[in-house]
GROMACS .gro file of C-alpha atoms in nm:
model
  453
    1MET     CA    1   0.022  -0.017  -0.008
    2LYS     CA    2   0.127   0.346  -0.087
    3THR     CA    3   0.192   0.592   0.174
    4LYS     CA    4  -0.052   0.862   0.086
    5LYS     CA    5   0.061   1.175   0.379
    6PHE     CA    6   0.415   1.260   0.510
    7CYS     CA    7   0.345   1.422   0.770
    8LEU     CA    8   0.640   1.596   1.078
    9THR     CA    9   0.570   1.623   1.445
   10GLU     CA   10   0.605   1.976   1.594
   11LYS     CA   11   0.951   1.940   1.689
   12GLN     CA   12   1.061   1.859   1.310
   13MET     CA   13   0.941   2.208   1.253
   14PRO     CA   14   1.190   2.439   1.084
   15THR     CA   15   1.369   2.657   1.390
   16GLN     CA   16   1.543   2.860   1.078
   17TRP     CA   17   1.415   3.037   0.769
   18TYR     CA   18   1.703   3.005   0.493
   19ASN     CA   19   1.827   3.271   0.314
   20ILE     CA   20   1.873   3.187  -0.042
   21VAL     CA   21   2.102   3.547  -0.087
   22ALA     CA   22   2.364   3.372   0.112
   23ASP     CA   23   2.431   3.095  -0.170
   24MET     CA   24   2.329   3.272  -0.488
   25PRO     CA   25   2.625   3.273  -0.707
   26GLU     CA   26   2.543   3.666  -0.836
   27LYS     CA   27   2.352   3.862  -0.532
   28PRO     CA   28   2.057   4.034  -0.638
   29LEU     CA   29   2.112   4.459  -0.739
   30PRO     CA   30   2.027   4.629  -0.431
   31GLN     CA   31   1.671   4.845  -0.415
   32LEU     CA   32   1.720   5.243  -0.522
   33HIS     CA   33   1.600   5.522  -0.362
   34PRO     CA   34   1.427   5.645  -0.690
   35GLU     CA   35   1.517   6.047  -0.651
   36THR     CA   36   1.911   5.995  -0.546
   37LYS     CA   37   1.951   5.655  -0.746
   38LYS     CA   38   2.118   5.517  -0.466
   39PRO     CA   39   2.124   5.235  -0.285
   40VAL     CA   40   1.818   5.237  -0.036
   41THR     CA   41   1.961   5.302   0.330
   42LYS     CA   42   1.796   5.103   0.660
   43GLU     CA   43   1.695   5.428   0.775
   44GLN     CA   44   1.490   5.489   0.463
   45MET     CA   45   1.339   5.189   0.431
   46SER     CA   46   1.213   5.169   0.830
   47ALA     CA   47   1.009   5.440   0.742
   48ILE     CA   48   0.773   5.181   0.556
   49PHE     CA   49   0.894   4.895   0.723
   50ALA     CA   50   0.910   4.775   1.051
   51GLU     CA   51   1.316   4.740   1.158
   52GLU     CA   52   1.437   4.409   1.205
   53LEU     CA   53   1.231   4.338   0.911
   54VAL     CA   54   1.468   4.599   0.727
   55GLU     CA   55   1.720   4.360   0.869
   56GLN     CA   56   1.628   4.059   0.673
   57GLU     CA   57   1.584   4.271   0.376
   58MET     CA   58   1.900   4.302   0.332
   59SER     CA   59   2.090   4.018   0.539
   60THR     CA   60   2.326   3.829   0.322
   61GLU     CA   61   2.297   3.541   0.684
   62ARG     CA   62   2.263   3.201   0.503
   63TYR     CA   63   1.978   3.120   0.837
   64ILE     CA   64   1.762   3.333   1.051
   65ASP     CA   65   1.659   3.220   1.386
   66ILE     CA   66   1.255   3.133   1.398
   67PRO     CA   67   1.190   3.388   1.703
   68GLU     CA   68   0.931   3.110   1.959
   69GLN     CA   69   0.687   3.320   1.959
   70VAL     CA   70   0.635   3.296   1.580
   71GLN     CA   71   0.681   2.893   1.617
   72GLU     CA   72   0.415   2.904   1.818
   73ILE     CA   73   0.180   3.058   1.667
   74TYR     CA   74   0.292   2.829   1.345
   75ARG     CA   75   0.166   2.523   1.543
   76ILE     CA   76  -0.172   2.612   1.480
   77TRP     CA   77  -0.159   2.488   1.153
   78ARG     CA   78   0.270   2.346   1.089
   79PRO     CA   79   0.408   2.138   0.975
   80THR     CA   80   0.205   2.081   0.662
   81PRO     CA   81   0.126   1.757   0.492
   82LEU     CA   82   0.334   1.643   0.233
   83VAL     CA   83   0.052   1.440  -0.016
   84ARG     CA   84   0.140   1.198  -0.258
   85ALA     CA   85  -0.169   1.277  -0.569
   86THR     CA   86  -0.201   0.890  -0.566
   87GLY     CA   87  -0.576   1.058  -0.744
   88LEU     CA   88  -0.376   1.242  -0.963
   89GLU     CA   89  -0.097   1.014  -1.117
   90LYS     CA   90  -0.444   0.735  -1.110
   91ALA     CA   91  -0.658   1.008  -1.324
   92LEU     CA   92  -0.362   1.082  -1.603
   93GLY     CA   93  -0.179   0.714  -1.650
   94THR     CA   94   0.188   0.906  -1.588
   95PRO     CA   95   0.441   0.667  -1.484
   96ALA     CA   96   0.506   0.998  -1.297
   97LYS     CA   97   0.558   1.041  -0.901
   98ILE     CA   98   0.323   1.315  -0.819
   99PHE     CA   99   0.380   1.452  -0.468
  100PHE     CA  100   0.217   1.845  -0.333
  101LYS     CA  101   0.296   2.026  -0.042
  102ASN     CA  102  -0.036   2.154   0.127
  103GLU     CA  103   0.013   2.475   0.203
  104SER     CA  104  -0.419   2.447   0.250
  105VAL     CA  105  -0.456   2.371   0.580
  106SER     CA  106  -0.362   2.717   0.732
  107PRO     CA  107  -0.657   2.892   0.927
  108ALA     CA  108  -0.671   3.156   0.656
  109GLY     CA  109  -0.666   2.862   0.341
  110SER     CA  110  -0.296   2.960   0.203
  111HIS     CA  111   0.034   2.983   0.250
  112LYS     CA  112   0.058   3.325   0.359
  113PRO     CA  113   0.044   3.321   0.739
  114ASN     CA  114   0.393   3.233   0.732
  115THR     CA  115   0.563   3.587   0.645
  116ALA     CA  116   0.185   3.709   0.774
  117VAL     CA  117   0.253   3.588   1.164
  118PRO     CA  118   0.646   3.696   1.162
  119GLN     CA  119   0.615   4.101   1.036
  120ALA     CA  120   0.305   4.111   1.263
  121TYR     CA  121   0.513   3.987   1.526
  122TYR     CA  122   0.840   4.243   1.458
  123ASN     CA  123   0.607   4.530   1.428
  124TYR     CA  124   0.436   4.444   1.770
  125LYS     CA  125   0.796   4.369   1.893
  126GLN     CA  126   0.855   4.772   1.816
  127GLY     CA  127   0.602   4.911   1.975
  128ILE     CA  128   0.388   4.957   1.623
  129ARG     CA  129  -0.027   5.007   1.705
  130HIS     CA  130  -0.138   5.003   1.285
  131LEU     CA  131  -0.033   4.873   1.020
  132THR     CA  132  -0.183   4.912   0.640
  133THR     CA  133  -0.134   4.670   0.352
  134GLU     CA  134  -0.280   4.531   0.006
  135THR     CA  135  -0.426   4.249  -0.159
  136GLY     CA  136  -0.518   4.077  -0.452
  137ALA     CA  137  -0.747   3.780  -0.398
  138GLY     CA  138  -0.811   3.849   0.015
  139GLN     CA  139  -0.516   3.534   0.118
  140TRP     CA  140  -0.298   3.788   0.223
  141GLY     CA  141  -0.531   4.039   0.382
  142ALA     CA  142  -0.675   3.759   0.562
  143SER     CA  143  -0.367   3.602   0.685
  144ILE     CA  144  -0.188   3.931   0.830
  145ALA     CA  145  -0.599   3.988   0.968
  146PHE     CA  146  -0.544   3.672   1.142
  147ALA     CA  147  -0.222   3.762   1.274
  148ALA     CA  148  -0.216   4.120   1.340
  149LYS     CA  149  -0.497   4.001   1.628
  150HIS     CA  150  -0.256   3.794   1.768
  151PHE     CA  151  -0.076   4.069   1.806
  152GLY     CA  152  -0.310   4.295   1.913
  153ILE     CA  153  -0.231   4.564   1.622
  154ASP     CA  154  -0.533   4.753   1.406
  155LEU     CA  155  -0.511   4.695   0.978
  156GLN     CA  156  -0.676   4.864   0.739
  157VAL     CA  157  -0.655   4.653   0.418
  158PHE     CA  158  -0.666   4.790   0.069
  159MET     CA  159  -0.818   4.515  -0.168
  160VAL     CA  160  -0.824   4.526  -0.546
  161ARG     CA  161  -1.169   4.576  -0.646
  162VAL     CA  162  -1.243   4.340  -0.872
  163SER     CA  163  -1.153   4.054  -0.581
  164TYR     CA  164  -1.302   4.258  -0.359
  165ASP     CA  165  -1.625   4.259  -0.545
  166GLN     CA  166  -1.594   3.860  -0.702
  167LYS     CA  167  -1.443   3.741  -0.332
  168PRO     CA  168  -1.661   3.909  -0.099
  169TYR     CA  169  -1.592   3.607   0.159
  170ARG     CA  170  -1.293   3.696   0.263
  171ARG     CA  171  -1.270   4.026   0.355
  172LEU     CA  172  -1.585   3.842   0.565
  173MET     CA  173  -1.235   3.689   0.640
  174MET     CA  174  -1.096   3.962   0.736
  175ASN     CA  175  -1.375   4.193   0.883
  176THR     CA  176  -1.375   3.870   1.199
  177TRP     CA  177  -1.016   3.893   1.205
  178GLY     CA  178  -1.072   4.261   1.357
  179ALA     CA  179  -0.955   4.441   0.959
  180GLU     CA  180  -1.107   4.693   0.781
  181CYS     CA  181  -1.147   4.622   0.430
  182VAL     CA  182  -1.099   4.901   0.170
  183ALA     CA  183  -1.218   4.831  -0.216
  184SER     CA  184  -0.890   4.947  -0.397
  185PRO     CA  185  -0.879   5.244  -0.610
  186SER     CA  186  -1.051   5.417  -0.320
  187THR     CA  187  -1.131   5.783  -0.222
  188LEU     CA  188  -0.892   5.762   0.097
  189THR     CA  189  -0.575   5.837  -0.086
  190GLU     CA  190  -0.498   6.049  -0.375
  191SER     CA  191  -0.390   5.759  -0.537
  192GLY     CA  192  -0.692   5.640  -0.554
  193ARG     CA  193  -0.815   5.961  -0.570
  194ALA     CA  194  -0.625   5.967  -0.899
  195ALA     CA  195  -0.714   5.668  -1.026
  196LEU     CA  196  -1.051   5.669  -1.016
  197ALA     CA  197  -1.046   6.034  -1.158
  198CYS     CA  198  -0.862   5.830  -1.455
  199ASP     CA  199  -1.125   5.581  -1.477
  200PRO     CA  200  -1.440   5.567  -1.228
  201ASN     CA  201  -1.427   5.188  -1.297
  202CYS     CA  202  -1.154   5.087  -1.277
  203SER     CA  203  -1.094   4.723  -1.158
  204GLY     CA  204  -0.784   4.766  -0.981
  205SER     CA  205  -0.412   4.625  -0.962
  206LEU     CA  206  -0.203   4.533  -0.638
  207GLY     CA  207   0.014   4.746  -0.766
  208LEU     CA  208  -0.280   5.025  -0.704
  209ALA     CA  209  -0.298   4.899  -0.381
  210ILE     CA  210   0.038   4.894  -0.261
  211SER     CA  211   0.025   5.260  -0.356
  212GLU     CA  212  -0.314   5.356  -0.106
  213ALA     CA  213  -0.137   5.124   0.200
  214VAL     CA  214   0.203   5.288   0.153
  215GLU     CA  215   0.023   5.638   0.110
  216MET     CA  216  -0.155   5.550   0.449
  217ALA     CA  217   0.140   5.415   0.681
  218LEU     CA  218   0.346   5.734   0.554
  219ARG     CA  219   0.076   5.988   0.695
  220ARG     CA  220   0.154   5.843   1.044
  221PRO     CA  221   0.540   5.770   1.134
  222GLU     CA  222   0.530   5.719   1.477
  223ASP     CA  223   0.271   5.399   1.512
  224THR     CA  224   0.194   5.271   1.184
  225ARG     CA  225   0.368   5.053   0.902
  226TYR     CA  226   0.338   4.899   0.612
  227CYS     CA  227   0.317   4.585   0.574
  228LEU     CA  228   0.371   4.350   0.221
  229GLY     CA  229   0.295   3.989   0.114
  230SER     CA  230   0.526   3.903  -0.157
  231VAL     CA  231   0.800   4.022  -0.405
  232LEU     CA  232   1.049   4.189  -0.141
  233ASN     CA  233   1.352   3.976  -0.037
  234HIS     CA  234   1.224   3.897   0.403
  235VAL     CA  235   0.890   3.773   0.288
  236VAL     CA  236   1.056   3.524   0.089
  237LEU     CA  237   1.253   3.425   0.383
  238HIS     CA  238   0.972   3.367   0.584
  239GLN     CA  239   0.841   3.146   0.315
  240THR     CA  240   1.109   2.864   0.348
  241VAL     CA  241   0.983   2.673   0.594
  242ILE     CA  242   0.757   2.537   0.342
  243GLY     CA  243   1.025   2.389   0.090
  244LEU     CA  244   1.301   2.299   0.435
  245GLU     CA  245   0.957   2.105   0.504
  246ALA     CA  246   0.919   1.876   0.230
  247ALA     CA  247   1.326   1.831   0.151
  248THR     CA  248   1.269   1.608   0.514
  249GLN     CA  249   0.924   1.494   0.387
  250MET     CA  250   1.052   1.395   0.037
  251GLU     CA  251   1.302   1.226   0.212
  252MET     CA  252   1.075   1.032   0.451
  253ALA     CA  253   0.903   0.908   0.123
  254ASP     CA  254   1.228   0.819  -0.030
  255ALA     CA  255   1.205   0.973  -0.310
  256GLU     CA  256   1.405   1.315  -0.494
  257PRO     CA  257   1.206   1.564  -0.720
  258ASP     CA  258   1.286   1.625  -1.065
  259MET     CA  259   1.131   1.942  -1.059
  260VAL     CA  260   0.946   2.134  -0.774
  261ILE     CA  261   0.657   2.401  -0.916
  262GLY     CA  262   0.519   2.685  -0.776
  263CYS     CA  263   0.263   2.959  -0.950
  264PHE     CA  264   0.381   3.274  -0.987
  265GLY     CA  265   0.298   3.626  -0.859
  266GLY     CA  266   0.512   3.827  -0.678
  267GLY     CA  267   0.686   3.487  -0.577
  268SER     CA  268   0.681   3.363  -0.231
  269ASN     CA  269   0.465   3.042  -0.268
  270PHE     CA  270   0.729   2.970  -0.522
  271ALA     CA  271   1.036   3.102  -0.323
  272GLY     CA  272   0.904   2.920  -0.047
  273ILE     CA  273   0.894   2.573  -0.201
  274GLY     CA  274   1.152   2.596  -0.457
  275PHE     CA  275   1.482   2.775  -0.271
  276PRO     CA  276   1.559   2.494  -0.035
  277PHE     CA  277   1.542   2.247  -0.369
  278LEU     CA  278   1.775   2.492  -0.524
  279ARG     CA  279   2.015   2.515  -0.186
  280LYS     CA  280   2.073   2.125  -0.302
  281ASN     CA  281   2.167   2.229  -0.650
  282PHE     CA  282   2.439   2.532  -0.559
  283ALA     CA  283   2.561   2.276  -0.280
  284GLU     CA  284   2.503   1.924  -0.341
  285GLY     CA  285   2.543   1.974  -0.715
  286LYS     CA  286   2.144   1.831  -0.810
  287ASN     CA  287   2.008   1.903  -1.151
  288ILE     CA  288   1.649   1.979  -1.028
  289ARG     CA  289   1.443   2.206  -1.164
  290VAL     CA  290   1.285   2.506  -1.058
  291ILE     CA  291   0.985   2.649  -1.281
  292ALA     CA  292   0.787   2.904  -1.201
  293VAL     CA  293   0.430   2.871  -1.326
  294GLU     CA  294   0.291   3.233  -1.421
  295PRO     CA  295  -0.046   3.344  -1.544
  296GLU     CA  296  -0.069   3.473  -1.971
  297GLY     CA  297  -0.280   3.728  -1.857
  298CYS     CA  298   0.023   3.854  -1.638
  299PRO     CA  299   0.380   3.753  -1.739
  300LYS     CA  300   0.634   3.933  -1.616
  301LEU     CA  301   0.870   3.652  -1.662
  302THR     CA  302   0.791   3.514  -1.979
  303ARG     CA  303   0.727   3.848  -2.166
  304GLY     CA  304   0.856   4.141  -1.921
  305GLN     CA  305   1.242   4.310  -1.950
  306PHE     CA  306   1.465   4.282  -1.656
  307GLN     CA  307   1.430   4.687  -1.526
  308TYR     CA  308   1.441   4.887  -1.215
  309ASP     CA  309   1.073   4.971  -1.119
  310PHE     CA  310   0.833   5.026  -0.831
  311GLY     CA  311   0.633   4.810  -0.640
  312ASP     CA  312   0.390   5.019  -0.674
  313VAL     CA  313   0.163   5.223  -0.900
  314ALA     CA  314   0.234   5.593  -0.739
  315GLY     CA  315   0.614   5.529  -0.712
  316PHE     CA  316   0.621   5.495  -0.319
  317THR     CA  317   0.840   5.197  -0.312
  318PRO     CA  318   1.244   5.202  -0.329
  319LEU     CA  319   1.330   5.057  -0.728
  320ILE     CA  320   1.328   4.707  -0.749
  321PRO     CA  321   1.502   4.552  -1.010
  322MET     CA  322   1.266   4.314  -1.147
  323TYR     CA  323   1.152   4.156  -1.438
  324THR     CA  324   0.830   4.382  -1.517
  325LEU     CA  325   0.560   4.443  -1.714
  326GLY     CA  326   0.618   4.789  -1.591
  327HIS     CA  327   0.442   4.943  -1.288
  328ASP     CA  328   0.143   5.153  -1.502
  329PHE     CA  329  -0.010   4.781  -1.693
  330GLN     CA  330  -0.270   4.708  -1.565
  331PRO     CA  331  -0.364   4.306  -1.603
  332SER     CA  332  -0.709   4.163  -1.705
  333ASN     CA  333  -0.939   4.086  -1.511
  334ILE     CA  334  -0.849   3.743  -1.452
  335HIS     CA  335  -0.965   3.502  -1.117
  336ALA     CA  336  -0.663   3.439  -1.025
  337GLY     CA  337  -0.618   3.790  -0.826
  338GLY     CA  338  -0.280   3.657  -0.617
  339LEU     CA  339  -0.114   3.647  -0.958
  340ARG     CA  340  -0.237   3.997  -1.073
  341TYR     CA  341   0.130   4.207  -1.019
  342HIS     CA  342   0.336   4.346  -1.243
  343GLY     CA  343   0.684   4.230  -1.151
  344ALA     CA  344   0.891   3.971  -0.986
  345GLY     CA  345   1.072   3.958  -0.706
  346ALA     CA  346   1.449   4.147  -0.695
  347ILE     CA  347   1.573   3.747  -0.604
  348VAL     CA  348   1.341   3.555  -0.846
  349SER     CA  349   1.432   3.822  -1.128
  350GLN     CA  350   1.834   3.788  -1.077
  351LEU     CA  351   1.755   3.336  -1.051
  352MET     CA  352   1.556   3.356  -1.374
  353LYS     CA  353   1.805   3.627  -1.511
  354ASP     CA  354   2.063   3.375  -1.435
  355GLY     CA  355   1.901   3.022  -1.547
  356LEU     CA  356   1.877   2.928  -1.275
  357ILE     CA  357   1.495   2.923  -1.321
  358GLU     CA  358   1.263   2.812  -1.515
  359ALA     CA  359   0.914   3.023  -1.626
  360GLN     CA  360   0.606   2.930  -1.773
  361ALA     CA  361   0.291   3.103  -1.894
  362MET     CA  362  -0.067   2.964  -1.905
  363PRO     CA  363  -0.419   3.002  -2.008
  364GLN     CA  364  -0.706   3.064  -1.716
  365VAL     CA  365  -0.914   2.827  -1.892
  366GLU     CA  366  -0.628   2.565  -1.857
  367THR     CA  367  -0.558   2.618  -1.450
  368LEU     CA  368  -0.913   2.562  -1.413
  369ALA     CA  369  -0.969   2.291  -1.597
  370ALA     CA  370  -0.659   2.146  -1.407
  371GLY     CA  371  -0.828   2.234  -1.098
  372ILE     CA  372  -1.140   2.038  -1.109
  373LEU     CA  373  -0.930   1.719  -1.221
  374PHE     CA  374  -0.735   1.735  -0.903
  375ALA     CA  375  -1.023   1.838  -0.659
  376GLN     CA  376  -1.183   1.559  -0.870
  377SER     CA  377  -0.916   1.274  -0.781
  378GLU     CA  378  -0.765   1.452  -0.453
  379GLY     CA  379  -1.053   1.579  -0.295
  380ILE     CA  380  -0.918   1.924  -0.237
  381ILE     CA  381  -1.049   2.204  -0.428
  382PRO     CA  382  -0.764   2.434  -0.517
  383ALA     CA  383  -0.736   2.784  -0.499
  384PRO     CA  384  -0.692   2.974  -0.823
  385GLU     CA  385  -0.348   3.071  -0.812
  386SER     CA  386  -0.269   2.693  -0.676
  387THR     CA  387  -0.428   2.564  -1.049
  388HIS     CA  388  -0.186   2.735  -1.228
  389ALA     CA  389   0.089   2.522  -1.064
  390ILE     CA  390  -0.143   2.207  -1.132
  391ALA     CA  391  -0.167   2.281  -1.499
  392ALA     CA  392   0.188   2.235  -1.522
  393THR     CA  393   0.260   1.969  -1.335
  394ILE     CA  394   0.017   1.820  -1.572
  395ARG     CA  395   0.178   1.850  -1.868
  396GLU     CA  396   0.502   1.709  -1.738
  397ALA     CA  397   0.306   1.401  -1.623
  398LEU     CA  398   0.168   1.378  -1.945
  399LYS     CA  399   0.515   1.480  -2.085
  400ALA     CA  400   0.663   1.202  -1.884
  401LYS     CA  401   0.413   0.933  -1.950
  402GLU     CA  402   0.457   1.009  -2.386
  403GLU     CA  403   0.838   0.938  -2.322
  404GLY     CA  404   0.799   0.645  -2.073
  405VAL     CA  405   0.982   0.813  -1.774
  406ALA     CA  406   0.952   0.790  -1.420
  407LYS     CA  407   0.956   1.172  -1.322
  408THR     CA  408   0.928   1.250  -0.976
  409ILE     CA  409   0.739   1.622  -0.953
  410LEU     CA  410   0.672   1.806  -0.690
  411PHE     CA  411   0.437   2.091  -0.642
  412ASN     CA  412   0.341   2.379  -0.345
  413LEU     CA  413  -0.027   2.383  -0.347
  414SER     CA  414  -0.095   2.747  -0.210
  415GLY     CA  415  -0.396   2.785  -0.120
  416ASN     CA  416  -0.782   2.595  -0.141
  417GLY     CA  417  -1.076   2.787  -0.351
  418VAL     CA  418  -1.297   2.707  -0.114
  419ILE     CA  419  -1.428   3.093  -0.126
  420ASP     CA  420  -1.308   3.107  -0.451
  421LEU     CA  421  -1.598   2.875  -0.577
  422TYR     CA  422  -1.742   3.192  -0.848
  423ALA     CA  423  -1.440   3.118  -1.091
  424TYR     CA  424  -1.530   2.772  -1.099
  425GLU     CA  425  -1.878   2.896  -1.162
  426GLN     CA  426  -1.785   3.065  -1.454
  427TYR     CA  427  -1.542   2.771  -1.603
  428LEU     CA  428  -1.838   2.491  -1.558
  429ALA     CA  429  -2.065   2.770  -1.681
  430GLY     CA  430  -1.837   2.818  -1.994
  431ALA     CA  431  -1.845   3.218  -1.896
  432LEU     CA  432  -1.462   3.220  -1.860
  433LYS     CA  433  -1.234   3.330  -2.107
  434ASP     CA  434  -0.848   3.313  -2.205
  435PHE     CA  435  -0.673   3.679  -2.153
  436SER     CA  436  -0.282   3.744  -2.337
  437PRO     CA  437  -0.193   4.108  -2.359
  438SER     CA  438  -0.082   4.235  -2.654
  439ASP     CA  439   0.323   4.287  -2.730
  440GLU     CA  440   0.197   4.674  -2.777
  441GLU     CA  441   0.019   4.662  -2.462
  442ILE     CA  442   0.385   4.570  -2.287
  443ARG     CA  443   0.607   4.792  -2.469
  444LYS     CA  444   0.348   5.080  -2.398
  445THR     CA  445   0.415   5.031  -2.017
  446ILE     CA  446   0.761   4.909  -1.996
  447ASN     CA  447   0.877   5.208  -2.217
  448SER     CA  448   0.733   5.466  -2.009
  449LEU     CA  449   1.056   5.286  -1.710
  450GLU     CA  450   1.359   5.469  -1.694
  451HIS     CA  451   1.612   5.224  -1.841
  452LEU     CA  452   1.911   5.217  -1.550
  453ILE     CA  453   2.002   4.840  -1.630
   0.00000   0.00000   0.00000
């Protein structure tokens, strides 16, 4: 009988996060101050983020200790199971072994609390009383609401309007945990009002919601900070608990992945599953393929350009060296709201530039079809974001079948889709469409950047 789940005990949980910067052949370029074009200092970053998070953002230490207070909250859902997808293997008739790390079991239903909890903790430790943030599909907003409540911190979340309308239950999750959720663009900020003046029906974007959240944080520097759910170095650092656990669990399963796959928006869940396995490539000479899967509707890694760009629309953030579609790029209204982001994080972008990771772009209809096959064969309804990783896994498993090769595939199930059933309703009704921006659209927003690389 095949073992279905590989579970660690709480005593086997990682006690350190893994910082891949220590092992990268080429380090990421520094973030730049938008006015001086010089590397941002810790002092400048600390006006927006908690000081210890800034330390982690700029750290080159290989391992960083996870505070006991953070580990204590992690234990609510961690360690998460590694699951052999025997049902999916059977449905595909593939010789490939398929495993997935089930990050959907957290209280918020996704991987996002892995960084929400430490971010809330470090802000609490510094005496911060109020946090602002953005969210796309609402997974991050719900996660930081859950975490902020643990430390008694007030939270204001700017949720991308298209997702605010599509996913009312996610904002109700935020409200339940005590957070205020505002549709973005809003009339509360200059950034929001400017966007609405240009287009009163603007569906919003993550970049715009970030602008609104940062603007609100900067109004009260004495007791308010901003926090971000993806992209930045300290965020992907916290997510490495996923891959660290998975590496131990794959050993328990007496298996080693030929490829590790994660969906890709800004990079947090992809980095979380992939970076500890990239370390095996760097340190042990392994040749594990690490694959980022993004939507065709927002293809920054596959069709973007490596440039310095803002992380937000209004230009409040530092300039980040990233694969980008341009911060003014308006993504189509795909259901994978967490992947509707114009740029990739600096670490992932450098790894991509150096050919150490791969990227694929997936059409929306194929991803939802993959989600339904996974739900029917494995019982879990995946988040629309996660269906991108599943679709890529299915492609690779069918390729292994064609070639008659028994590959081992590991993917990250970054979240469940229990609150995303509207996307499935649209698919089942035949109402979903594929979106792919034209070369002209992408050129327009990229050409508007100041080319510093």
